[in-house]
XYZ file of C-alpha atoms in Angstrom:
652
model
C 89.060 76.082 144.882
C 90.119 76.980 141.340
C 86.731 78.627 140.767
C 87.219 80.770 143.880
C 90.694 81.855 142.795
C 89.497 82.701 139.276
C 86.779 84.937 140.673
C 89.120 86.633 143.148
C 91.749 87.356 140.498
C 89.245 88.731 137.990
C 87.339 90.872 140.517
C 90.179 91.962 142.775
C 88.245 90.818 145.821
C 89.256 89.271 149.119
C 88.234 85.921 150.557
C 88.814 84.285 153.922
C 88.874 80.484 153.971
C 87.998 79.234 157.446
C 89.612 76.068 158.878
C 91.829 75.750 155.817
C 93.830 72.840 157.227
C 90.805 70.525 157.002
C 91.625 70.077 153.311
C 93.594 66.932 152.459
C 97.364 67.328 152.284
C 97.461 66.245 148.611
C 94.959 68.954 147.668
C 96.809 71.580 149.702
C 99.906 71.123 147.531
C 97.858 71.808 144.397
C 96.278 74.872 146.018
C 99.748 76.170 146.864
C 100.682 76.129 143.176
C 97.478 77.983 142.255
C 98.094 80.718 144.853
C 101.727 81.007 143.741
C 100.592 81.501 140.142
C 98.378 84.437 141.183
C 101.053 85.989 143.400
C 103.668 85.782 140.625
C 101.305 87.553 138.213
C 100.833 90.371 140.749
C 104.598 90.667 141.323
C 105.198 90.942 137.571
C 102.531 93.702 137.312
C 100.676 91.766 134.631
C 97.119 92.662 133.599
C 96.360 89.197 132.180
C 97.701 85.788 133.097
C 97.019 82.122 132.384
C 95.384 80.189 135.216
C 94.499 76.499 134.917
C 94.497 76.745 131.123
C 92.305 79.870 131.057
C 93.386 83.394 130.084
C 92.116 85.719 132.830
C 92.340 89.431 133.652
C 93.830 90.122 137.062
C 93.265 93.032 139.424
C 96.181 93.457 141.809
C 94.046 94.053 144.892
C 92.944 90.405 145.000
C 94.012 88.484 148.076
C 93.075 85.469 150.185
C 93.348 84.774 153.895
C 93.095 81.521 155.815
C 92.228 80.608 159.406
C 93.077 77.332 161.070
C 93.018 75.497 164.398
C 96.228 73.451 164.569
C 96.135 70.195 166.504
C 92.400 69.548 166.165
C 91.126 66.172 164.995
C 90.639 65.882 161.238
C 93.193 68.630 160.462
C 96.225 68.263 158.200
C 99.642 69.860 158.549
C 100.169 72.623 155.989
C 102.924 71.773 153.467
C 105.999 73.987 153.492
C 105.385 75.395 150.005
C 101.985 76.658 151.210
C 103.292 78.053 154.501
C 105.781 80.185 152.571
C 102.949 81.992 150.769
C 101.238 83.294 153.920
C 102.329 85.498 156.795
C 101.416 84.000 160.167
C 99.334 86.005 162.642
C 98.775 84.410 166.064
C 95.507 85.247 167.804
C 95.092 85.753 171.546
C 92.168 84.840 173.809
C 89.639 87.701 173.763
C 88.370 89.544 176.814
C 85.094 87.714 177.374
C 83.952 90.157 180.045
C 84.305 93.208 177.791
C 82.515 91.511 174.887
C 79.683 90.383 177.167
C 79.426 93.867 178.685
C 79.067 95.536 175.273
C 76.533 92.925 174.205
C 74.451 93.487 177.346
C 74.591 97.266 176.870
C 73.163 96.782 173.377
C 70.270 94.840 174.942
C 69.507 97.774 177.271
C 70.962 96.465 180.540
C 71.901 99.101 183.109
C 74.204 96.950 185.253
C 75.972 95.334 182.310
C 79.488 95.352 183.740
C 78.710 93.394 186.910
C 76.448 90.944 185.069
C 79.135 90.321 182.465
C 81.676 89.645 185.208
C 79.277 87.186 186.846
C 78.818 85.250 183.611
C 82.547 85.013 182.972
C 83.268 84.118 186.601
C 80.609 81.391 186.493
C 82.289 79.720 183.543
C 85.742 80.186 185.054
C 84.732 78.499 188.318
C 82.916 75.716 186.445
C 86.046 74.951 184.429
C 88.120 74.834 187.625
C 85.801 72.986 190.033
C 83.645 70.708 187.881
C 84.858 67.429 186.422
C 86.591 67.413 183.057
C 84.279 66.081 180.332
C 84.642 66.157 176.569
C 81.196 67.694 176.065
C 81.728 70.567 178.532
C 82.382 73.908 176.843
C 82.977 77.260 178.534
C 84.184 79.271 175.537
C 82.957 82.361 173.754
C 80.075 80.559 172.048
C 78.772 79.418 175.432
C 78.874 83.013 176.680
C 77.060 84.213 173.567
C 74.348 81.587 174.018
C 73.654 82.991 177.489
C 73.595 86.569 176.200
C 71.131 85.718 173.435
C 68.794 83.998 175.886
C 68.970 86.693 178.583
C 66.269 89.354 178.518
C 66.479 91.137 181.873
C 68.464 90.858 185.084
C 66.317 88.282 186.829
C 66.517 86.062 183.731
C 70.311 86.115 183.606
C 70.620 83.204 186.015
C 67.810 81.392 184.197
C 69.705 81.866 180.937
C 72.891 80.437 182.421
C 70.968 77.421 183.718
C 69.122 76.821 180.439
C 72.344 76.764 178.455
C 74.492 74.708 180.828
C 72.499 72.618 183.298
C 71.392 69.973 180.788
C 74.936 68.901 179.927
C 76.288 68.467 183.462
C 76.749 65.031 184.975
C 74.770 64.199 188.088
C 77.646 64.713 190.534
C 78.562 68.087 188.971
C 75.096 69.614 189.421
C 75.450 70.357 193.198
C 78.812 72.057 192.594
C 77.324 74.137 189.798
C 74.363 75.148 191.966
C 76.773 76.266 194.679
C 78.661 78.447 192.190
C 75.504 80.152 190.922
C 74.199 80.730 194.462
C 77.429 82.522 195.360
C 77.446 84.687 192.229
C 73.709 85.436 192.238
C 72.902 85.756 195.951
C 69.254 86.113 196.832
C 68.039 85.485 193.278
C 65.076 83.097 193.259
C 64.150 81.801 189.848
C 60.465 81.574 188.964
C 59.660 78.011 188.018
C 58.164 77.746 184.524
C 54.773 76.098 184.284
C 55.242 72.929 182.259
C 52.260 71.128 183.750
C 50.448 70.745 180.420
C 53.574 69.466 178.709
C 54.337 67.032 181.534
C 50.797 65.669 181.286
C 51.137 65.150 177.542
C 54.568 63.573 177.942
C 53.165 61.165 180.522
C 50.209 60.278 178.285
C 52.402 59.573 175.265
C 54.812 57.500 177.326
C 51.906 55.439 178.670
C 50.691 54.752 175.133
C 54.036 53.135 174.283
C 54.148 51.297 177.655
C 57.082 53.454 178.773
C 57.460 54.779 182.295
C 57.309 58.497 183.092
C 60.459 58.515 185.216
C 60.982 61.968 186.836
C 64.585 62.135 185.616
C 63.480 61.263 182.083
C 60.764 63.929 182.107
C 63.313 66.510 183.284
C 65.661 65.566 180.452
C 62.928 65.941 177.850
C 62.088 69.412 179.179
C 65.789 70.332 179.200
C 66.029 69.235 175.582
C 62.963 71.328 174.741
C 64.467 74.407 176.402
C 67.839 73.811 174.765
C 66.386 73.495 171.273
C 64.659 76.851 171.736
C 68.050 78.513 172.332
C 70.296 76.480 170.003
C 69.496 75.439 166.439
C 71.911 72.507 166.744
C 71.627 70.156 169.727
C 73.466 67.002 170.781
C 71.722 64.330 172.845
C 74.692 62.509 174.366
C 74.368 59.273 176.291
C 74.995 55.554 176.321
C 72.500 53.110 174.785
C 69.278 52.688 176.785
C 69.589 56.219 178.125
C 66.384 57.219 176.300
C 67.669 59.678 173.678
C 65.477 58.517 170.787
C 62.471 57.936 173.034
C 62.820 61.464 174.425
C 62.918 62.900 170.924
C 59.893 60.941 169.687
C 57.874 61.645 172.830
C 58.555 65.377 172.625
C 57.517 65.401 168.969
C 54.165 63.815 169.718
C 53.569 65.994 172.786
C 54.289 69.221 170.904
C 51.815 68.161 168.215
C 49.164 67.426 170.835
C 49.708 70.779 172.559
C 49.521 72.634 169.241
C 46.282 70.831 168.465
C 44.797 71.887 171.806
C 45.713 75.526 171.245
C 44.537 75.770 167.633
C 41.524 73.465 168.033
C 42.466 71.667 164.837
C 44.661 68.757 163.872
C 48.311 69.755 164.116
C 50.988 68.290 161.899
C 53.596 66.062 163.453
C 57.055 67.686 163.371
C 58.851 66.600 160.216
C 61.848 64.398 160.970
C 64.525 62.863 158.771
C 66.811 60.374 160.510
C 70.035 58.883 159.210
C 73.189 57.226 160.495
C 76.092 59.261 159.057
C 78.707 56.601 159.844
C 76.937 54.050 157.648
C 77.094 56.305 154.583
C 80.300 57.177 152.675
C 81.213 60.871 152.732
C 80.671 61.247 148.976
C 77.117 59.914 149.344
C 76.449 61.928 152.498
C 77.016 65.444 151.159
C 77.466 64.911 147.426
C 80.327 64.664 144.959
C 81.383 65.224 141.359
C 81.159 62.198 139.076
C 84.639 61.057 138.099
C 83.826 60.712 134.396
C 81.202 63.348 133.597
C 82.268 65.780 136.362
C 78.599 66.424 137.053
C 77.526 67.198 140.604
C 75.454 64.543 142.367
C 73.636 65.568 145.562
C 74.160 63.558 148.725
C 71.547 62.491 151.242
C 72.145 65.406 153.613
C 72.064 67.913 150.752
C 68.707 66.611 149.518
C 67.104 66.530 152.972
C 68.535 69.901 153.980
C 67.311 71.573 150.781
C 63.866 70.029 151.169
C 63.539 71.309 154.739
C 64.934 74.741 153.842
C 62.428 75.228 151.020
C 59.538 74.227 153.266
C 58.492 77.564 154.759
C 55.621 76.197 156.850
C 55.562 76.759 160.612
C 55.919 73.086 161.501
C 59.154 72.007 163.138
C 61.704 70.278 160.925
C 64.346 68.124 162.611
C 67.293 66.601 160.779
C 68.516 63.835 163.097
C 71.995 62.298 162.845
C 71.733 59.079 164.833
C 75.238 57.675 165.132
C 78.810 58.250 166.286
C 80.483 61.623 165.890
C 83.879 61.812 164.221
C 85.980 64.437 162.485
C 85.252 63.025 159.016
C 81.601 63.996 158.640
C 80.797 66.372 161.518
C 83.309 69.053 160.495
C 81.439 69.604 157.222
C 78.483 70.704 159.362
C 80.385 73.507 161.118
C 78.778 76.268 159.064
C 75.379 74.711 159.790
C 75.915 74.475 163.531
C 77.389 77.955 164.074
C 75.731 81.337 163.635
C 75.950 81.132 159.811
C 73.237 78.427 159.693
C 74.226 77.464 156.152
C 75.173 74.180 154.507
C 78.104 74.776 152.146
C 78.525 72.100 149.473
C 81.586 71.396 147.339
C 79.564 72.382 144.287
C 79.540 75.964 145.528
C 75.879 75.875 146.523
C 74.976 77.396 149.887
C 71.688 76.343 151.515
C 70.425 78.483 154.403
C 68.426 76.967 157.254
C 64.822 77.984 157.677
C 63.612 79.417 160.982
C 62.023 76.167 162.200
C 64.857 73.828 161.231
C 66.987 72.071 163.836
C 69.884 69.659 163.516
C 69.877 67.045 166.272
C 72.762 64.633 166.824
C 72.449 61.466 168.931
C 75.963 60.129 169.665
C 77.021 57.750 172.399
C 79.927 60.056 173.307
C 81.974 62.920 171.886
C 85.435 61.515 172.586
C 86.739 62.223 169.068
C 84.841 65.464 168.455
C 86.876 68.654 168.300
C 86.272 71.581 170.676
C 85.031 73.564 167.676
C 82.228 71.046 167.161
C 81.291 70.864 170.844
C 81.130 74.637 171.220
C 78.698 74.904 168.306
C 76.092 72.587 169.855
C 73.765 72.677 172.792
C 74.368 69.615 174.967
C 71.851 67.421 176.776
C 73.509 64.534 178.608
C 71.525 61.385 179.438
C 72.754 59.070 182.203
C 71.116 55.611 182.044
C 72.167 54.605 185.555
C 69.922 57.319 187.015
C 66.917 55.611 185.441
C 67.967 52.049 186.240
C 66.246 49.129 184.550
C 62.973 48.937 186.461
C 61.212 50.896 183.719
C 62.154 48.156 181.237
C 60.624 45.516 183.497
C 57.493 47.599 184.071
C 57.074 48.125 180.318
C 57.342 44.378 179.669
C 54.897 43.450 182.417
C 52.445 46.053 181.150
C 52.417 45.268 177.452
C 54.739 42.393 176.596
C 53.133 39.315 178.192
C 50.712 37.031 176.310
C 47.075 38.003 176.645
C 46.209 34.369 177.406
C 47.998 34.491 180.768
C 45.813 34.738 183.866
C 46.633 36.712 186.995
C 48.320 33.769 188.723
C 50.690 33.211 185.832
C 51.383 36.939 185.489
C 52.204 37.051 189.188
C 54.565 34.112 188.660
C 56.370 36.010 185.881
C 56.651 39.093 188.081
C 57.972 37.036 190.975
C 60.565 35.257 188.834
C 61.808 38.540 187.374
C 62.141 40.072 190.836
C 63.838 36.909 192.078
C 66.344 36.460 189.234
C 67.170 39.796 187.654
C 68.643 41.967 190.466
C 71.146 39.421 191.859
C 72.179 38.025 188.460
C 72.634 41.413 186.822
C 74.589 42.675 189.814
C 76.802 39.567 189.828
C 77.583 39.743 186.099
C 78.313 43.479 186.251
C 80.686 43.192 189.202
C 82.163 39.698 189.230
C 82.179 38.426 185.634
C 84.156 39.408 182.565
C 81.915 39.978 179.556
C 82.683 39.507 175.871
C 81.899 43.174 175.230
C 81.015 46.006 177.620
C 77.476 45.315 178.813
C 75.338 47.778 180.719
C 72.788 46.552 183.191
C 70.033 47.782 180.882
C 71.425 45.683 178.025
C 71.445 42.540 180.143
C 67.912 43.108 181.405
C 66.602 43.919 177.934
C 68.145 40.742 176.489
C 66.528 38.699 179.254
C 63.131 40.341 178.760
C 63.177 39.926 174.975
C 63.978 36.241 175.305
C 61.360 35.752 178.000
C 58.530 37.489 176.140
C 59.364 35.638 172.923
C 59.387 32.270 174.676
C 56.155 33.002 176.522
C 54.420 34.209 173.369
C 55.427 31.094 171.426
C 54.633 28.800 174.365
C 51.131 30.152 174.987
C 50.294 30.130 171.275
C 51.356 26.517 170.821
C 48.381 24.726 169.153
C 49.174 21.559 171.127
C 48.733 23.372 174.431
C 45.371 22.708 176.116
C 44.975 25.330 178.835
C 41.709 23.932 180.140
C 43.168 20.480 180.764
C 46.545 21.743 181.954
C 47.455 21.685 185.615
C 47.751 25.301 186.898
C 50.844 24.318 188.856
C 52.382 22.892 185.699
C 51.768 26.180 183.875
C 53.481 28.092 186.664
C 56.359 25.618 186.524
C 56.609 26.206 182.773
C 56.838 29.942 183.403
C 59.575 29.327 185.976
C 61.533 27.158 183.540
C 61.266 29.764 180.808
C 62.462 32.484 183.184
C 65.497 30.492 184.348
C 66.443 29.496 180.809
C 66.112 33.106 179.619
C 68.201 34.318 182.562
C 70.985 31.942 181.524
C 70.977 33.015 177.880
C 69.869 36.605 178.301
C 72.162 37.558 181.185
C 74.763 34.826 181.586
C 75.497 34.485 177.864
C 77.223 37.876 177.930
C 80.011 36.364 180.052
C 83.242 35.121 178.575
C 83.992 31.401 178.639
C 86.061 31.664 181.814
C 83.302 33.446 183.731
C 80.443 31.170 182.734
C 81.195 28.437 185.321
C 81.193 31.140 188.005
C 77.829 32.379 186.774
C 76.468 28.818 186.723
C 77.528 28.172 190.310
C 76.025 31.452 191.467
C 72.736 30.673 189.705
C 72.508 27.213 191.321
C 73.164 28.719 194.745
C 70.524 31.340 194.071
C 67.910 28.766 193.047
C 68.628 26.428 195.940
C 68.979 29.152 198.581
C 72.668 28.457 199.306
C 73.630 32.114 198.949
C 71.605 33.185 201.985
C 68.482 34.165 200.073
C 65.274 32.182 200.043
C 65.513 29.522 197.360
C 62.944 28.777 194.697
C 60.461 26.310 196.219
C 58.588 25.110 193.152
C 58.306 22.155 190.786
C 61.514 22.936 188.887
C 63.922 21.587 191.494
C 64.240 18.338 189.566
C 65.427 20.239 186.484
C 68.489 21.632 188.269
C 71.517 19.439 187.709
C 74.572 20.097 189.849
C 76.923 18.715 187.159
C 75.932 21.222 184.497
C 74.168 18.703 182.264
C 71.075 19.197 180.124
C 67.777 17.485 180.894
C 67.153 14.697 178.375
C 63.510 15.280 177.502
C 63.397 12.053 175.472
C 64.789 9.947 178.305
C 64.688 9.708 182.054
C 67.957 11.368 183.054
C 70.474 13.974 181.983
C 72.827 14.158 179.010
C 76.048 16.132 178.722
C 76.931 18.378 175.817
C 79.890 16.161 174.938
C 77.574 13.151 174.646
C 75.329 15.112 172.291
C 78.339 15.965 170.112
C 79.255 12.283 169.924
C 75.711 11.374 168.908
C 75.772 14.061 166.264
C 78.983 12.724 164.739
C 77.564 9.194 164.465
C 74.221 10.149 162.956
C 75.348 12.878 160.579
C 75.354 12.065 156.876
C 78.733 12.799 155.333
C 77.151 13.089 151.882
C 74.716 15.842 152.835
C 75.329 19.093 150.989
C 74.151 21.143 153.955
C 75.908 19.132 156.662
C 77.711 21.204 159.275
C 79.399 19.324 162.084
C 78.200 20.560 165.446
C 80.635 21.125 168.254
C 79.936 21.869 171.894
C 79.277 25.576 171.358
C 76.821 24.874 168.542
C 74.961 22.366 170.743
C 74.671 24.915 173.531
C 73.478 27.611 171.140
C 70.962 25.506 169.246
C 67.979 25.875 171.611
C 68.778 29.577 172.000
C 68.272 30.464 168.343
C 65.246 32.620 167.515
C 62.466 31.110 165.468
C 61.623 32.401 162.030
C 59.779 35.694 162.285
C 61.361 36.598 165.595
C 60.814 40.200 166.591
C 64.369 40.814 167.738
C 67.839 40.625 166.215
C 70.318 38.175 167.649
C 74.072 38.345 167.233
C 76.619 35.851 168.539
C 80.356 36.520 168.719
C 82.091 35.178 165.614
C 85.283 34.471 167.556
C 83.608 31.583 169.390
C 83.941 28.359 167.361
C 80.577 26.979 166.362
C 78.757 30.237 166.949
C 76.381 31.802 164.455
C 75.104 35.201 163.487
C 71.379 35.673 163.000
C 69.781 38.688 161.418
C 66.357 40.230 161.346
C 64.241 37.909 159.221
C 62.120 40.826 158.095
C 65.086 42.079 156.047
C 66.844 38.972 154.839
C 64.534 35.967 155.170
C 64.444 35.587 151.394
C 68.229 35.756 151.103
C 69.370 33.393 153.801
C 68.300 31.851 157.049
C 71.585 31.310 158.759
C 75.065 32.726 158.711
C 77.279 30.082 160.220
C 80.841 30.871 161.220
C 83.510 28.251 160.698
C 85.541 27.026 163.644
C 88.618 28.967 162.548
C 87.132 32.255 161.404
C 88.053 34.410 164.407
C 85.863 37.242 163.174
C 87.371 37.431 159.672
C 85.054 35.400 157.469
C 81.847 33.441 157.508
C 80.114 30.791 155.411
C 76.596 31.421 154.158
C 73.843 28.797 154.151
C 71.151 30.005 151.738
C 67.488 29.094 152.086
C 66.203 26.916 149.263
C 69.568 26.950 147.482
C 70.917 23.473 146.647
C 74.314 24.860 145.657
C 76.868 24.279 148.376
C 79.071 27.269 149.197
C 82.621 26.094 149.812
C 84.202 29.537 149.582
C 84.161 32.023 152.435
C 82.912 35.587 152.319
C 84.709 38.410 154.049
C 82.793 40.529 156.518
C 83.006 43.441 154.079
C 81.249 41.394 151.382
C 78.769 40.254 154.006
C 77.964 43.855 154.873
C 77.442 44.688 151.191
C 74.987 41.801 150.864
C 73.058 43.155 153.848
C 73.024 46.629 152.286
C 71.664 45.302 148.986
C 68.948 43.379 150.759
C 68.058 46.346 152.959
C 67.778 48.713 149.978
C 65.499 46.300 148.154
C 63.015 46.535 151.043
C 62.918 50.344 151.184
């Protein structure tokens, strides 16, 4: 800020600092002293004055103005010594209809006044009749987005739909359609021909074993239309809603369509993806070194400059995949609004190129300010409209072992249809889970466990398929499916809900809940007392008995000895083998639980992170692979995260 004030004083110019109250309160006090120094020099009619240790000429016409949105997230209260230096001017809400009318007249519309009234009335009725959502915006920027898109009268309604329809929730769409029918009576919109794009989207989804769900295809097309109008777009939705898949599929489809039109290989749209919440703010945008005071570029600055300098016609998408908060998103305001410029603290301003887009993939926008929401086009994904059948279809199509014959594949399909719907419904409605679990999360956990178990089982070198009884193979598939249902779906339940889940599962398998039971060779494996089948003996063994055996046989002199309690015994067969293709995390608050990480990233650092019985999510003890040194001290979760970061960077 001192550099700005020096330039203003020496040149006599004016400057307007937008959203001034986003500066930290400590810095605002320093700025107040700098402004006071300039104002005192003007009052004393001086031609030169000392500012921050520098003798400067001053021209009395210099001045500065500030704008601010009080009460927004990420804003600070102005200190009193700064308030005293400025005269307050309160702004009123502008006349949207008059602004829209003038804008439409400049586009050559004849009936601009009535069309402007219809646009404003549409937004007014939407704000009154539709549900209240954080990502809904009916302000001046929304009106301007419609005006920019509109070309002639018949396209006015199409423009309103393109800008707004993608962000509405499912139950708000009929209300919105009723509003537009009343305001635009008799207007029939021509349906755009997206047949070629739909075909390419379907082909690319099939390649990745994904399902071309009609709702999902519509959302991809809405995103495509939105990114043509807005240079900054938010894809909002819970996990498993398909945000990243939609983005990747559209990228590939646009490349394929460009290749068909040009008859030559088209470049894939350039994409840079990062999680802004995992990067400190100083490393995200850049900062001055504390000692040398030299400017060091951040990740966003480097990527943004690289895309801006690339003047090719290929699309360039900067993707922020992570939560939105007022700490990092507000620094992107000048990028997301009509300025299209990234302003760095170093004073550098980087302008977006014509083919650049910023795309944000948050789960929600609960903590985003209205200023941020109004600057972005919104596409809202609702996972419940897609269900979880596409996950099952993808697994059955490309996730099962190739060694399985049609009978065994039919057995897997039958077990999934038999177990998944009732168990997922029961857990979602009757059980209390450790953390909020969507139906898609439960099904995906079950499917990952099942495919991993089947892959390892069918690739077992001791397995002789030719000599094996076909019924025994089907029974093995059934056992795997039941075991994976317990640990993939039931494991999400809290301790108090697990007995309820166990009773429901037994009733389901034996047909006591009114459904047809499972009439196969696994009936003997179902124990009504909740015990485990003793594969080395003839009967069953309880978890408590296994703990007692463990205490007797454990060597107290072993450096790597960890006493197993009941939870550890239950978890032991559920742990992924080395080289597993999925990550597995267990709640640290459960005594005897463990946290397991992707072996592709940290197999050389450790194999197991075992939580002590009294950690309660605060610390954990590391067991290193091949390290004879026993770790008696405990690492905090912050240190644990730093170790992960070091290991992850070493693999980049």
